[in-house]
mmCIF file of C-alpha atoms in Angstrom:
data_model
loop_
_atom_site.group_PDB
_atom_site.id
_atom_site.type_symbol
_atom_site.label_atom_id
_atom_site.label_comp_id
_atom_site.label_asym_id
_atom_site.label_seq_id
_atom_site.Cartn_x
_atom_site.Cartn_y
_atom_site.Cartn_z
ATOM 1 C CA MET J 1 98.401 89.524 129.073
ATOM 2 C CA ARG J 2 95.108 88.269 128.617
ATOM 3 C CA LEU J 3 93.751 86.942 131.661
ATOM 4 C CA LYS J 4 90.447 85.145 132.309
ATOM 5 C CA GLY J 5 88.552 84.492 135.451
ATOM 6 C CA GLY J 6 87.842 80.924 136.829
ATOM 7 C CA ALA J 7 89.654 78.537 139.013
ATOM 8 C CA ILE J 8 92.518 76.181 137.731
ATOM 9 C CA ALA J 9 91.326 72.783 137.046
ATOM 10 C CA ALA J 10 93.248 69.976 138.580
ATOM 11 C CA VAL J 11 94.606 66.764 136.915
ATOM 12 C CA VAL J 12 94.403 63.458 138.689
ATOM 13 C CA MET J 13 97.599 61.567 139.192
ATOM 14 C CA THR J 14 98.991 58.945 141.707
ATOM 15 C CA PHE J 15 102.484 59.913 142.610
ATOM 16 C CA ALA J 16 103.662 56.311 142.640
ATOM 17 C CA VAL J 17 104.023 55.673 138.963
ATOM 18 C CA THR J 18 101.261 53.164 138.536
ATOM 19 C CA GLY J 19 99.181 54.624 135.421
ATOM 20 C CA CYS J 20 96.891 57.277 134.554
ATOM 21 C CA THR J 21 93.152 57.905 134.992
ATOM 22 C CA ASP J 22 90.949 59.566 132.271
ATOM 23 C CA GLN J 23 91.467 63.012 133.633
ATOM 24 C CA GLN J 24 95.129 62.536 133.584
ATOM 25 C CA THR J 25 95.307 61.816 129.920
ATOM 26 C CA LYS J 26 93.363 64.945 129.088
ATOM 27 C CA GLY J 27 96.028 67.081 130.636
ATOM 28 C CA SER J 28 95.752 70.092 132.971
ATOM 29 C CA SER J 29 93.927 73.577 132.544
ATOM 30 C CA GLY J 30 95.641 76.587 132.694
ATOM 31 C CA PRO J 31 96.660 79.771 130.592
ATOM 32 C CA GLY J 32 97.894 79.252 127.128
ATOM 33 C CA GLU J 33 98.066 75.507 126.989
ATOM 34 C CA ALA J 34 99.350 73.915 124.035
ATOM 35 C CA GLY J 35 101.078 70.603 122.941
ATOM 36 C CA SER J 36 100.060 67.107 122.559
ATOM 37 C CA GLY J 37 100.413 63.802 124.304
ATOM 38 C CA GLY J 38 103.998 63.384 125.619
ATOM 39 C CA ALA J 39 105.021 67.153 125.245
ATOM 40 C CA ALA J 40 105.639 67.465 128.961
ATOM 41 C CA VAL J 41 107.830 64.375 129.383
ATOM 42 C CA ALA J 42 109.585 65.398 126.099
ATOM 43 C CA ALA J 43 110.287 68.862 127.383
ATOM 44 C CA ALA J 44 111.445 67.537 130.834
ATOM 45 C CA ASP J 45 113.985 65.229 128.940
ATOM 46 C CA SER J 46 115.117 68.214 126.873
ATOM 47 C CA LEU J 47 116.345 70.181 129.969
ATOM 48 C CA THR J 48 119.923 70.848 130.694
ATOM 49 C CA VAL J 49 121.380 69.176 133.778
ATOM 50 C CA LYS J 50 123.791 70.755 135.812
ATOM 51 C CA GLY J 51 124.677 71.025 139.419
ATOM 52 C CA ARG J 52 123.022 73.678 141.731
ATOM 53 C CA ALA J 53 125.215 76.974 141.787
ATOM 54 C CA PRO J 54 125.844 78.905 145.041
ATOM 55 C CA LYS J 55 123.003 81.167 146.422
ATOM 56 C CA THR J 56 125.548 83.889 146.769
ATOM 57 C CA GLY J 57 124.352 87.239 145.658
ATOM 58 C CA TYR J 58 120.726 86.331 145.439
ATOM 59 C CA SER J 59 117.780 88.760 146.640
ATOM 60 C CA ARG J 60 114.384 89.414 145.629
ATOM 61 C CA ALA J 61 115.561 92.859 144.587
ATOM 62 C CA ARG J 62 117.642 91.078 141.837
ATOM 63 C CA PHE J 63 114.290 90.399 140.038
ATOM 64 C CA GLY J 64 112.911 93.873 140.306
ATOM 65 C CA THR J 65 110.229 95.621 142.167
ATOM 66 C CA ALA J 66 107.718 93.147 143.242
ATOM 67 C CA TRP J 67 104.603 92.821 141.003
ATOM 68 C CA ALA J 68 105.712 95.362 138.374
ATOM 69 C CA ASP J 69 103.130 96.214 135.576
ATOM 70 C CA THR J 70 105.295 94.844 132.861
ATOM 71 C CA ASP J 71 102.269 94.212 130.495
ATOM 72 C CA SER J 72 101.456 98.054 130.818
ATOM 73 C CA ASN J 73 97.679 97.195 131.436
ATOM 74 C CA SER J 74 97.708 99.665 134.484
ATOM 75 C CA CYS J 75 97.270 96.648 136.907
ATOM 76 C CA ASP J 76 100.109 95.361 138.933
ATOM 77 C CA THR J 77 101.077 91.563 138.267
ATOM 78 C CA ARG J 78 99.724 90.245 141.539
ATOM 79 C CA ASP J 79 96.182 91.505 140.894
ATOM 80 C CA ASP J 80 96.211 90.289 137.366
ATOM 81 C CA ILE J 81 96.804 86.747 138.690
ATOM 82 C CA LEU J 82 94.067 87.078 141.429
ATOM 83 C CA LYS J 83 91.813 88.177 138.743
ATOM 84 C CA ARG J 84 92.813 85.037 136.689
ATOM 85 C CA ASP J 85 92.631 82.339 139.288
ATOM 86 C CA LEU J 86 89.956 83.346 141.639
ATOM 87 C CA LYS J 87 86.302 83.041 141.308
ATOM 88 C CA GLU J 88 83.484 85.849 142.043
ATOM 89 C CA VAL J 89 86.062 88.497 142.302
ATOM 90 C CA LYS J 90 85.441 91.787 143.870
ATOM 91 C CA PHE J 91 87.255 95.061 143.185
ATOM 92 C CA THR J 92 87.722 98.374 144.774
ATOM 93 C CA GLY J 93 88.403 101.654 142.766
ATOM 94 C CA GLY J 94 87.990 100.128 139.279
ATOM 95 C CA THR J 95 88.735 96.732 137.949
ATOM 96 C CA CYS J 96 92.295 96.370 139.055
ATOM 97 C CA LYS J 97 92.708 96.234 143.104
ATOM 98 C CA VAL J 98 91.067 92.690 144.010
ATOM 99 C CA THR J 99 89.644 92.892 147.448
ATOM 100 C CA TYR J 100 87.553 89.496 147.421
ATOM 101 C CA GLY J 101 87.592 86.243 145.724
ATOM 102 C CA LEU J 102 87.430 82.439 146.101
ATOM 103 C CA LEU J 103 90.254 80.048 145.262
ATOM 104 C CA GLU J 104 87.891 76.880 144.656
ATOM 105 C CA PRO J 105 89.885 74.773 144.954
ATOM 106 C CA ASP J 106 93.570 75.719 145.987
ATOM 107 C CA PRO J 107 95.753 73.844 143.551
ATOM 108 C CA TYR J 108 98.311 73.088 146.064
ATOM 109 C CA SER J 109 96.277 71.776 149.094
ATOM 110 C CA GLY J 110 93.062 70.915 147.320
ATOM 111 C CA LYS J 111 90.879 72.974 149.746
ATOM 112 C CA ASP J 112 88.690 75.942 149.128
ATOM 113 C CA VAL J 113 90.212 79.278 150.237
ATOM 114 C CA THR J 114 88.851 82.647 150.573
ATOM 115 C CA TYR J 115 90.820 85.607 149.579
ATOM 116 C CA ARG J 116 90.321 89.149 151.261
ATOM 117 C CA ARG J 117 92.835 91.608 150.690
ATOM 118 C CA GLY J 118 95.067 92.537 153.880
ATOM 119 C CA ARG J 119 94.678 88.893 155.165
ATOM 120 C CA SER J 120 97.564 86.286 154.212
ATOM 121 C CA GLN J 121 95.112 83.443 152.982
ATOM 122 C CA VAL J 122 96.264 83.439 149.340
ATOM 123 C CA ASP J 123 99.755 83.818 147.976
ATOM 124 C CA ILE J 124 100.854 84.435 144.643
ATOM 125 C CA ASP J 125 103.559 81.723 143.896
ATOM 126 C CA HIS J 126 106.534 81.726 141.730
ATOM 127 C CA VAL J 127 106.039 78.019 140.448
ATOM 128 C CA VAL J 128 109.791 78.047 139.772
ATOM 129 C CA ALA J 129 111.009 80.047 142.701
ATOM 130 C CA LEU J 130 113.170 83.036 142.106
ATOM 131 C CA SER J 131 115.998 81.791 144.280
ATOM 132 C CA ASP J 132 115.940 78.380 142.506
ATOM 133 C CA ALA J 133 116.075 80.054 139.151
ATOM 134 C CA TRP J 134 119.241 82.355 140.551
ATOM 135 C CA GLN J 135 121.050 79.074 141.089
ATOM 136 C CA LYS J 136 120.181 77.620 137.951
ATOM 137 C CA GLY J 137 121.152 80.297 135.314
ATOM 138 C CA ALA J 138 119.285 83.728 136.488
ATOM 139 C CA LYS J 139 122.366 84.914 138.108
ATOM 140 C CA TYR J 140 123.912 85.437 134.729
ATOM 141 C CA TRP J 141 120.989 87.038 133.156
ATOM 142 C CA ASP J 142 120.559 90.563 132.084
ATOM 143 C CA PRO J 143 118.235 92.204 134.700
ATOM 144 C CA SER J 144 115.300 92.584 132.365
ATOM 145 C CA LYS J 145 115.079 88.867 131.747
ATOM 146 C CA ARG J 146 115.010 88.299 135.460
ATOM 147 C CA ILE J 147 112.269 91.088 135.779
ATOM 148 C CA ALA J 148 110.335 89.181 133.075
ATOM 149 C CA LEU J 149 110.457 85.884 134.874
ATOM 150 C CA ALA J 150 109.330 87.414 138.164
ATOM 151 C CA ASN J 151 106.198 88.841 136.593
ATOM 152 C CA ASP J 152 105.269 86.024 133.885
ATOM 153 C CA PRO J 153 101.946 84.629 134.343
ATOM 154 C CA LEU J 154 103.341 81.365 133.110
ATOM 155 C CA ASN J 155 105.317 81.139 136.276
ATOM 156 C CA LEU J 156 102.567 82.534 138.536
ATOM 157 C CA LEU J 157 99.751 81.043 140.390
ATOM 158 C CA ALA J 158 97.486 81.780 143.345
ATOM 159 C CA VAL J 159 97.696 79.515 146.102
ATOM 160 C CA ASP J 160 96.961 78.801 149.572
ATOM 161 C CA ALA J 161 99.281 80.957 151.700
ATOM 162 C CA SER J 162 99.963 78.322 154.563
ATOM 163 C CA THR J 163 100.649 75.473 151.923
ATOM 164 C CA ASN J 164 102.980 77.802 149.921
ATOM 165 C CA ARG J 165 105.205 78.521 153.010
ATOM 166 C CA GLY J 166 105.960 75.002 153.070
ATOM 167 C CA LYS J 167 107.364 74.879 149.772
ATOM 168 C CA GLY J 168 109.760 77.886 150.396
ATOM 169 C CA ASP J 169 112.423 77.772 147.335
ATOM 170 C CA GLY J 170 112.107 74.161 146.818
ATOM 171 C CA ASP J 171 112.487 72.755 143.373
ATOM 172 C CA THR J 172 110.569 69.513 141.958
ATOM 173 C CA ALA J 173 113.156 67.100 143.687
ATOM 174 C CA THR J 174 112.333 68.604 147.052
ATOM 175 C CA TRP J 175 108.725 69.606 147.082
ATOM 176 C CA LEU J 176 105.636 68.592 145.516
ATOM 177 C CA PRO J 177 101.976 69.825 146.129
ATOM 178 C CA PRO J 178 100.423 67.974 148.779
ATOM 179 C CA ASN J 179 97.400 67.715 146.535
ATOM 180 C CA SER J 180 98.392 64.584 144.575
ATOM 181 C CA ALA J 181 95.870 65.341 141.914
ATOM 182 C CA TYR J 182 97.669 68.563 140.820
ATOM 183 C CA ARG J 183 101.253 67.233 140.631
ATOM 184 C CA CYS J 184 101.223 66.477 136.847
ATOM 185 C CA ALA J 185 99.993 69.923 136.288
ATOM 186 C CA TYR J 186 102.548 71.563 138.565
ATOM 187 C CA VAL J 187 105.462 69.648 137.340
ATOM 188 C CA ALA J 188 104.510 70.454 133.718
ATOM 189 C CA ALA J 189 104.417 74.205 134.703
ATOM 190 C CA GLN J 190 107.896 74.048 136.154
ATOM 191 C CA VAL J 191 109.228 72.369 132.955
ATOM 192 C CA ALA J 192 107.610 74.730 130.763
ATOM 193 C CA VAL J 193 109.217 77.705 132.767
ATOM 194 C CA LYS J 194 112.535 76.309 132.864
ATOM 195 C CA LYS J 195 112.484 75.613 129.220
ATOM 196 C CA LYS J 196 111.112 78.997 128.216
ATOM 197 C CA TYR J 197 113.935 80.828 130.158
ATOM 198 C CA GLY J 198 116.718 78.229 129.539
ATOM 199 C CA LEU J 199 117.107 77.451 133.294
ATOM 200 C CA TRP J 200 118.846 73.950 133.941
ATOM 201 C CA VAL J 201 117.958 71.359 136.328
ATOM 202 C CA THR J 202 119.866 69.203 138.666
ATOM 203 C CA ALA J 203 119.844 65.340 138.123
ATOM 204 C CA ALA J 204 117.689 64.750 140.987
ATOM 205 C CA GLU J 205 115.301 67.384 139.627
ATOM 206 C CA LYS J 206 115.098 65.999 136.250
ATOM 207 C CA THR J 207 114.372 62.434 137.479
ATOM 208 C CA THR J 208 111.597 63.503 139.623
ATOM 209 C CA MET J 209 110.079 65.630 137.000
ATOM 210 C CA LYS J 210 110.198 62.578 134.483
ATOM 211 C CA LYS J 211 108.865 60.233 137.143
ATOM 212 C CA VAL J 212 105.788 62.253 137.743
ATOM 213 C CA LEU J 213 105.125 63.023 134.153
ATOM 214 C CA THR J 214 105.504 59.526 133.201
ATOM 215 C CA ALA J 215 102.221 58.720 135.149
ATOM 216 C CA CYS J 216 100.264 61.148 132.861
ATOM 217 C CA PRO J 217 102.114 60.842 129.629
ATOM 218 C CA ASN J 218 99.431 62.892 127.769
ATOM 219 C CA GLN J 219 100.071 65.961 130.164
ATOM 220 C CA LYS J 220 100.272 69.009 128.177
ATOM 221 C CA LEU J 221 102.789 71.445 128.413
ATOM 222 C CA PRO J 222 101.547 74.946 129.200
ATOM 223 C CA SER J 223 102.606 77.894 126.948
ATOM 224 C CA GLY J 224 102.335 81.584 126.570
ATOM 225 C CA GLY J 225 102.846 84.166 129.332
ATOM 226 C CA ASN J 226 104.958 87.462 128.703
ATOM 227 C CA PRO J 227 108.058 87.742 126.492
ATOM 228 C CA THR J 228 111.441 86.846 128.185
ATOM 229 C CA LYS J 229 112.523 90.593 128.393
ATOM 230 C CA ALA J 230 110.890 93.241 130.329
ATOM 231 C CA PRO J 231 109.980 96.544 128.653
ATOM 232 C CA GLU J 232 112.605 99.299 128.140
ATOM 233 C CA ARG J 233 111.444 101.085 131.285
ATOM 234 C CA PHE J 234 112.490 98.386 133.413
ATOM 235 C CA ARG J 235 115.941 97.675 132.139
ATOM 236 C CA ALA J 236 117.896 100.018 133.972
ATOM 237 C CA ARG J 237 116.655 98.550 137.321
#
């Protein structure tokens, strides 16, 4: 995975579908952007609609050891994402273990957050929550695909911890970032992850995705990240 420093830029949108600003029509920033006008809306429309399956059998362990080094760069996934999303990053013992950085701004709340290792100011969020994925197809996957989803930078974002705790395992129909300026980018990321991994959505979820993205019709669809199968050494887990 090739990760770059720098904060994630926001796109401006109004959740009530009333039109787009110049910033909106340019799309959002983030790793591996691709696509053109309407790509995110079209991708959302292509997602399969089914009901939410039971959460029975779900546990975090079903998605492998937390923050596995699936890209074999000798840094765990959490530190990779901190390096990508924080400014003024400081390390200890090399260039992997992040001890300090600035999240300016936090995409979910819009406020500035300081990261210091050992303090719960910053979370690495799974944009598509793992339990949500479990209920929408991941229950039936090979374990290596679940490990890949849990560690794919396309599905990971450094965010304010307190705001993220309010999200829980919500999908687009039940939770959107309080920072309305980031909602287009957030929904586009959820669409991109669900499309990449073949996850389905509920009818309410798809309706909300399209409602948000209609307000920013030129929103780009993020792309890239890791392969959808973890390396061989993880497959027996």
